[in-house]
PDB file of C-alpha atoms in Angstrom:
ATOM      1  CA  MET A1015    -156.316  14.507 -60.294  1.00  0.00           C
ATOM      2  CA  PRO A1016    -153.901  14.956 -63.186  1.00  0.00           C
ATOM      3  CA  LEU A1017    -150.946  12.601 -63.108  1.00  0.00           C
ATOM      4  CA  SER A1018    -147.403  13.838 -62.715  1.00  0.00           C
ATOM      5  CA  ASP A1019    -144.833  12.740 -65.291  1.00  0.00           C
ATOM      6  CA  VAL A1020    -142.779  11.010 -62.623  1.00  0.00           C
ATOM      7  CA  TYR A1021    -143.062  10.215 -58.907  1.00  0.00           C
ATOM      8  CA  ALA A1022    -140.584   9.585 -56.136  1.00  0.00           C
ATOM      9  CA  VAL A1023    -140.841   8.110 -52.667  1.00  0.00           C
ATOM     10  CA  ALA A1024    -142.338  10.944 -50.619  1.00  0.00           C
ATOM     11  CA  SER A1025    -139.911  11.015 -47.685  1.00  0.00           C
ATOM     12  CA  ARG A1026    -137.006   9.291 -46.006  1.00  0.00           C
ATOM     13  CA  ASP A1027    -139.515   7.865 -43.510  1.00  0.00           C
ATOM     14  CA  ILE A1028    -140.950   5.638 -46.247  1.00  0.00           C
ATOM     15  CA  VAL A1029    -139.091   2.335 -46.464  1.00  0.00           C
ATOM     16  CA  PHE A1030    -139.979  -0.674 -48.559  1.00  0.00           C
ATOM     17  CA  GLU A1031    -138.912  -4.162 -49.352  1.00  0.00           C
ATOM     18  CA  SER A1032    -139.988  -6.760 -51.847  1.00  0.00           C
ATOM     19  CA  PHE A1033    -140.530 -10.348 -50.715  1.00  0.00           C
ATOM     20  CA  ASP A1034    -141.009 -12.847 -53.531  1.00  0.00           C
ATOM     21  CA  GLY A1035    -142.263 -10.040 -55.789  1.00  0.00           C
ATOM     22  CA  GLU A1036    -144.706  -8.637 -53.209  1.00  0.00           C
ATOM     23  CA  ALA A1037    -143.918  -5.129 -51.967  1.00  0.00           C
ATOM     24  CA  VAL A1038    -144.415  -4.065 -48.358  1.00  0.00           C
ATOM     25  CA  VAL A1039    -144.092  -0.362 -47.587  1.00  0.00           C
ATOM     26  CA  LEU A1040    -143.639   1.087 -44.094  1.00  0.00           C
ATOM     27  CA  ASP A1041    -144.139   4.709 -43.050  1.00  0.00           C
ATOM     28  CA  LEU A1042    -141.846   5.110 -40.046  1.00  0.00           C
ATOM     29  CA  SER A1043    -143.371   8.488 -39.146  1.00  0.00           C
ATOM     30  CA  ASN A1044    -146.781   7.044 -38.258  1.00  0.00           C
ATOM     31  CA  GLY A1045    -146.206   3.288 -38.048  1.00  0.00           C
ATOM     32  CA  LYS A1046    -148.588   2.379 -40.848  1.00  0.00           C
ATOM     33  CA  TYR A1047    -147.599  -0.310 -43.280  1.00  0.00           C
ATOM     34  CA  PHE A1048    -149.026  -1.011 -46.694  1.00  0.00           C
ATOM     35  CA  GLY A1049    -149.445  -4.263 -48.556  1.00  0.00           C
ATOM     36  CA  PHE A1050    -150.037  -4.486 -52.280  1.00  0.00           C
ATOM     37  CA  SER A1051    -151.679  -6.965 -54.594  1.00  0.00           C
ATOM     38  CA  ASP A1052    -149.325  -8.592 -57.092  1.00  0.00           C
ATOM     39  CA  SER A1053    -150.150  -5.985 -59.749  1.00  0.00           C
ATOM     40  CA  GLY A1054    -149.931  -3.202 -57.159  1.00  0.00           C
ATOM     41  CA  SER A1055    -146.464  -4.402 -56.151  1.00  0.00           C
ATOM     42  CA  LYS A1056    -145.268  -4.211 -59.740  1.00  0.00           C
ATOM     43  CA  VAL A1057    -146.703  -0.700 -60.189  1.00  0.00           C
ATOM     44  CA  TRP A1058    -145.186   0.447 -56.864  1.00  0.00           C
ATOM     45  CA  GLN A1059    -141.771  -0.918 -57.824  1.00  0.00           C
ATOM     46  CA  ALA A1060    -141.923   0.860 -61.183  1.00  0.00           C
ATOM     47  CA  LEU A1061    -143.095   4.210 -59.794  1.00  0.00           C
ATOM     48  CA  SER A1062    -140.741   4.209 -56.799  1.00  0.00           C
ATOM     49  CA  SER A1063    -137.792   3.555 -59.115  1.00  0.00           C
ATOM     50  CA  GLY A1064    -138.636   6.573 -61.299  1.00  0.00           C
ATOM     51  CA  VAL A1065    -140.466   4.969 -64.225  1.00  0.00           C
ATOM     52  CA  GLY A1066    -142.564   7.666 -65.899  1.00  0.00           C
ATOM     53  CA  THR A1067    -146.342   7.419 -65.786  1.00  0.00           C
ATOM     54  CA  GLU A1068    -146.633   7.435 -69.591  1.00  0.00           C
ATOM     55  CA  ALA A1069    -144.252   4.477 -69.832  1.00  0.00           C
ATOM     56  CA  LEU A1070    -146.202   2.725 -67.090  1.00  0.00           C
ATOM     57  CA  ILE A1071    -149.506   3.316 -68.893  1.00  0.00           C
ATOM     58  CA  ARG A1072    -148.024   1.910 -72.107  1.00  0.00           C
ATOM     59  CA  SER A1073    -146.686  -1.106 -70.199  1.00  0.00           C
ATOM     60  CA  ALA A1074    -150.098  -1.765 -68.656  1.00  0.00           C
ATOM     61  CA  ALA A1075    -151.932  -1.574 -72.000  1.00  0.00           C
ATOM     62  CA  GLY A1076    -152.012  -5.368 -72.400  1.00  0.00           C
ATOM     63  CA  ALA A1077    -152.945  -6.102 -68.792  1.00  0.00           C
ATOM     64  CA  ALA A1078    -156.510  -7.314 -68.418  1.00  0.00           C
ATOM     65  CA  MET A1079    -156.822  -6.124 -64.815  1.00  0.00           C
ATOM     66  CA  ILE A1080    -155.324  -2.649 -65.274  1.00  0.00           C
ATOM     67  CA  ASP A1081    -156.942   0.138 -67.243  1.00  0.00           C
ATOM     68  CA  VAL A1082    -155.872   3.782 -67.286  1.00  0.00           C
ATOM     69  CA  ALA A1083    -158.600   4.964 -64.884  1.00  0.00           C
ATOM     70  CA  THR A1084    -157.745   2.241 -62.360  1.00  0.00           C
ATOM     71  CA  LEU A1085    -154.051   3.037 -62.648  1.00  0.00           C
ATOM     72  CA  GLU A1086    -154.698   6.765 -62.131  1.00  0.00           C
ATOM     73  CA  SER A1087    -156.855   6.002 -59.085  1.00  0.00           C
ATOM     74  CA  PHE A1088    -154.180   3.709 -57.632  1.00  0.00           C
ATOM     75  CA  ILE A1089    -151.464   6.335 -58.085  1.00  0.00           C
ATOM     76  CA  GLY A1090    -153.794   8.890 -56.470  1.00  0.00           C
ATOM     77  CA  GLN A1091    -154.123   6.603 -53.438  1.00  0.00           C
ATOM     78  CA  LEU A1092    -150.349   6.301 -53.125  1.00  0.00           C
ATOM     79  CA  VAL A1093    -150.023  10.087 -53.192  1.00  0.00           C
ATOM     80  CA  GLU A1094    -152.929  10.514 -50.734  1.00  0.00           C
ATOM     81  CA  PHE A1095    -151.314   8.053 -48.297  1.00  0.00           C
ATOM     82  CA  GLY A1096    -148.115  10.118 -48.483  1.00  0.00           C
ATOM     83  CA  LEU A1097    -146.076   7.314 -50.057  1.00  0.00           C
ATOM     84  CA  LEU A1098    -145.312   9.017 -53.373  1.00  0.00           C
ATOM     85  CA  ALA A1099    -144.906  12.651 -54.359  1.00  0.00           C
ATOM     86  CA  PRO A1100    -144.561  14.275 -57.782  1.00  0.00           C
ATOM     87  CA  SER A1101    -140.929  14.686 -58.796  1.00  0.00           C
ATOM     88  CA  ASP A1102    -139.009  16.932 -61.160  1.00  0.00           C
ATOM     89  CA  ALA A1103    -136.669  14.088 -62.121  1.00  0.00           C
ATOM     90  CA  THR A1104    -136.437  12.856 -65.676  1.00  0.00           C
ATOM     91  CA  PRO A1105    -138.825   9.902 -66.144  1.00  0.00           C
ATOM     92  CA  LEU A1106    -137.140   6.569 -66.705  1.00  0.00           C
ATOM     93  CA  PRO A1107    -138.394   4.068 -69.284  1.00  0.00           C
ATOM     94  CA  SER A1108    -140.056   0.902 -68.029  1.00  0.00           C
ATOM     95  CA  SER A1109    -138.139  -2.342 -68.023  1.00  0.00           C
ATOM     96  CA  ASP A1110    -138.627  -4.702 -70.944  1.00  0.00           C
ATOM     97  CA  ASP A1111    -140.299  -7.292 -68.712  1.00  0.00           C
ATOM     98  CA  LEU A1112    -142.837  -4.939 -67.067  1.00  0.00           C
ATOM     99  CA  PRO A1113    -145.598  -5.351 -69.713  1.00  0.00           C
ATOM    100  CA  ALA A1114    -145.459  -9.155 -69.373  1.00  0.00           C
ATOM    101  CA  ALA A1115    -145.349  -8.910 -65.571  1.00  0.00           C
ATOM    102  CA  LEU A1116    -148.425  -6.667 -65.498  1.00  0.00           C
ATOM    103  CA  ALA A1117    -150.238  -8.859 -68.036  1.00  0.00           C
ATOM    104  CA  SER A1118    -149.639 -11.929 -65.866  1.00  0.00           C
ATOM    105  CA  ALA A1119    -150.978 -10.276 -62.697  1.00  0.00           C
ATOM    106  CA  ARG A1120    -153.557 -12.407 -60.912  1.00  0.00           C
ATOM    107  CA  GLU A1121    -155.076  -9.646 -58.777  1.00  0.00           C
ATOM    108  CA  PRO A1122    -156.410  -6.170 -59.555  1.00  0.00           C
ATOM    109  CA  LEU A1123    -154.561  -3.077 -58.330  1.00  0.00           C
ATOM    110  CA  ASN A1124    -155.027  -2.844 -54.590  1.00  0.00           C
ATOM    111  CA  VAL A1125    -153.296  -1.416 -51.544  1.00  0.00           C
ATOM    112  CA  SER A1126    -154.237  -2.339 -47.983  1.00  0.00           C
ATOM    113  CA  VAL A1127    -153.385  -0.139 -45.011  1.00  0.00           C
ATOM    114  CA  HIS A1128    -152.471  -1.610 -41.632  1.00  0.00           C
ATOM    115  CA  ASP A1129    -151.846   0.226 -38.374  1.00  0.00           C
ATOM    116  CA  ASP A1130    -151.999  -2.658 -35.899  1.00  0.00           C
ATOM    117  CA  LEU A1131    -148.252  -2.393 -35.166  1.00  0.00           C
ATOM    118  CA  ALA A1132    -148.061   1.410 -35.192  1.00  0.00           C
ATOM    119  CA  ASP A1133    -147.408   1.666 -31.444  1.00  0.00           C
ATOM    120  CA  LEU A1134    -144.445  -0.690 -31.690  1.00  0.00           C
ATOM    121  CA  ILE A1135    -143.053   0.845 -34.866  1.00  0.00           C
ATOM    122  CA  THR A1136    -143.090   4.415 -33.551  1.00  0.00           C
ATOM    123  CA  VAL A1137    -141.434   3.601 -30.201  1.00  0.00           C
ATOM    124  CA  ASP A1138    -137.921   5.005 -30.012  1.00  0.00           C
ATOM    125  CA  PRO A1139    -136.322   2.992 -27.183  1.00  0.00           C
ATOM    126  CA  ILE A1140    -132.969   4.762 -27.472  1.00  0.00           C
ATOM    127  CA  HIS A1141    -134.203   8.337 -27.130  1.00  0.00           C
ATOM    128  CA  GLU A1142    -137.454   8.065 -25.197  1.00  0.00           C
ATOM    129  CA  VAL A1143    -136.148   7.397 -21.713  1.00  0.00           C
ATOM    130  CA  GLU A1144    -137.818   9.108 -18.769  1.00  0.00           C
ATOM    131  CA  GLU A1145    -136.662   8.232 -15.259  1.00  0.00           C
ATOM    132  CA  PRO A1146    -140.025   7.867 -13.496  1.00  0.00           C
ATOM    133  CA  LEU A1147    -141.583   5.907 -16.354  1.00  0.00           C
ATOM    134  CA  GLY A1148    -138.735   3.514 -17.014  1.00  0.00           C
ATOM    135  CA  TRP A1149    -137.310   2.522 -20.323  1.00  0.00           C
ATOM    136  CA  PRO A1150    -138.622   2.975 -22.976  1.00  0.00           C
ATOM    137  CA  ALA A1151    -141.325   5.596 -22.505  1.00  0.00           C
ATOM    138  CA  VAL A1152    -143.985   4.959 -25.139  1.00  0.00           C
ATOM    139  CA  LYS A1153    -145.465   7.990 -26.933  1.00  0.00           C
ATOM    140  CA  GLN A1154    -149.109   8.483 -26.097  1.00  0.00           C
ATOM    141  CA  VAL A1155    -151.259   9.057 -29.163  1.00  0.00           C
ATOM    142  CA  SER A1156    -153.381  12.175 -28.759  1.00  0.00           C
TER     143      SER A1156
END
């Protein structure tokens, strides 16, 4: 899969937060959440903020655990999971500290997918009220 010049968060249903440098991403549309390795968190933060792929590849050049093929595969996974989508925006340069941050990564690029809380995340207790079922009525997965 050829890389896009720049990516953006794929939809408004994708929310994310960083805790002590580790990114956690939640897809509100299906309840899945994604955890990243330390290097994956740094790549996610760069891509989701509009850093161009060429700048990211240059920044990762000194990182022992990140080569171009691995980076391309990781970005492909993020697109496949529906977290990122190609964008027409102008690519931003990487921050000055990104090369050092990627070089100091302790773990290879990795994303883990979790759906154990999907039923709770997708419940809409305000709008899913049905008299005979009580409140809230939980969506049944088909």
